[in-house]
GROMACS .gro file of C-alpha atoms in nm:
model
   96
    1MET     CA    1  12.486   9.363  16.507
    2SER     CA    2  12.378   9.348  16.145
    3VAL     CA    3  12.067   9.467  15.966
    4SER     CA    4  11.911   9.216  15.728
    5LYS     CA    5  11.901   9.356  15.377
    6ASN     CA    6  11.601   9.140  15.287
    7LEU     CA    7  11.368   9.307  15.534
    8THR     CA    8  11.491   9.665  15.516
    9ARG     CA    9  11.403   9.985  15.341
   10ARG     CA   10  11.646  10.262  15.271
   11ALA     CA   11  11.551  10.594  15.429
   12HIS     CA   12  11.715  10.930  15.380
   13VAL     CA   13  11.774  11.073  15.728
   14ILE     CA   14  11.941  11.404  15.796
   15LEU     CA   15  12.145  11.419  16.117
   16PRO     CA   16  12.368  11.691  16.259
   17ILE     CA   17  12.738  11.638  16.189
   18ASP     CA   18  12.822  11.604  16.559
   19VAL     CA   19  12.560  11.330  16.601
   20VAL     CA   20  12.702  11.132  16.310
   21ALA     CA   21  13.054  11.179  16.446
   22GLY     CA   22  12.941  11.056  16.788
   23ILE     CA   23  12.778  10.748  16.633
   24ASP     CA   24  13.087  10.677  16.425
   25LYS     CA   25  13.306  10.709  16.733
   26LEU     CA   26  13.090  10.453  16.916
   27VAL     CA   27  13.020  10.198  16.643
   28GLY     CA   28  13.208  10.302  16.330
   29LYS     CA   29  13.066  10.404  15.992
   30ARG     CA   30  12.964  10.045  15.912
   31GLY     CA   31  12.765  10.022  16.235
   32ARG     CA   32  12.544  10.327  16.188
   33SER     CA   33  12.236  10.150  16.055
   34ALA     CA   34  12.238   9.881  16.321
   35PHE     CA   35  12.293  10.141  16.593
   36LEU     CA   36  12.011  10.365  16.471
   37THR     CA   37  11.784  10.064  16.421
   38GLU     CA   38  11.841   9.949  16.779
   39LEU     CA   39  11.774  10.297  16.916
   40ALA     CA   40  11.461  10.340  16.705
   41GLN     CA   41  11.325  10.000  16.810
   42ARG     CA   42  11.388  10.082  17.176
   43GLU     CA   43  11.216  10.420  17.143
   44ILE     CA   44  10.917  10.268  16.962
   45LYS     CA   45  10.879  10.014  17.243
   46LEU     CA   46  10.902  10.284  17.512
   47ARG     CA   47  10.648  10.507  17.340
   48HIS     CA   48  10.412  10.214  17.296
   49GLN     CA   49  10.446  10.127  17.666
   50ARG     CA   50  10.375  10.488  17.764
   51GLU     CA   51  10.069  10.493  17.539
   52VAL     CA   52   9.936  10.173  17.695
   53LEU     CA   53  10.000  10.310  18.045
   54ARG     CA   54   9.810  10.630  17.960
   55GLU     CA   55   9.520  10.432  17.813
   56THR     CA   56   9.494  10.202  18.114
   57ALA     CA   57   9.549  10.463  18.384
   58GLY     CA   58   9.292  10.414  18.658
   59ALA     CA   59   9.206  10.058  18.559
   60TRP     CA   60   9.340   9.925  18.892
   61LYS     CA   61   9.096   9.988  19.175
   62SER     CA   62   9.216   9.932  19.531
   63GLU     CA   63   8.868   9.826  19.639
   64ASP     CA   64   8.886   9.539  19.388
   65HIS     CA   65   9.197   9.405  19.564
   66PRO     CA   66   9.143   9.416  19.942
   67GLU     CA   67   9.407   9.144  19.985
   68LEU     CA   68   9.669   9.407  19.906
   69ALA     CA   69   9.548   9.661  20.165
   70GLN     CA   70   9.848   9.583  20.388
   71GLY     CA   71  10.086   9.607  20.092
   72ALA     CA   72  10.192   9.370  19.818
   73ASP     CA   73  10.494   9.252  20.017
   74THR     CA   74  10.271   9.136  20.305
   75TRP     CA   75  10.039   8.954  20.063
   76ILE     CA   76  10.335   8.784  19.892
   77ARG     CA   77  10.472   8.667  20.227
   78GLN     CA   78  10.129   8.524  20.316
   79MET     CA   79  10.105   8.340  19.983
   80ARG     CA   80  10.455   8.197  20.024
   81SER     CA   81  10.371   8.089  20.378
   82LEU     CA   82  10.062   7.907  20.249
   83ASP     CA   83  10.270   7.738  19.979
   84ASN     CA   84  10.529   7.628  20.235
   85SER     CA   85  10.254   7.498  20.462
   86ARG     CA   86  10.096   7.301  20.176
   87LEU     CA   87  10.434   7.157  20.084
   88ARG     CA   88  10.500   7.046  20.442
   89ASN     CA   89  10.155   6.882  20.460
   90TRP     CA   90  10.206   6.711  20.126
   91THR     CA   91  10.552   6.576  20.212
   92ALA     CA   92  10.434   6.465  20.560
   93ARG     CA   93  10.141   6.282  20.402
   94ASP     CA   94  10.370   6.098  20.162
   95GLY     CA   95  10.615   6.017  20.443
   96LYS     CA   96  10.910   6.198  20.286
   0.00000   0.00000   0.00000
């Protein structure tokens, strides 16, 4: 993995010696930036997802979705059954 120099900014980051040694052991000295970039991007994504989940908590109301009262798996099986039924009717109509 490489970090594009065109779209980067140098940042002075202080890390404990054992953390740097652990990173170097995994990816080598030349892989530090890419490794830390990947970890930071992953953490940013996770924190954003958590924020969105907190903001939207309670948005789903069971009463708005009575079709799922028996469980999502039951509803999915029913939808698939309808699709299979439609397909059989369609192919029978076309004589296939």
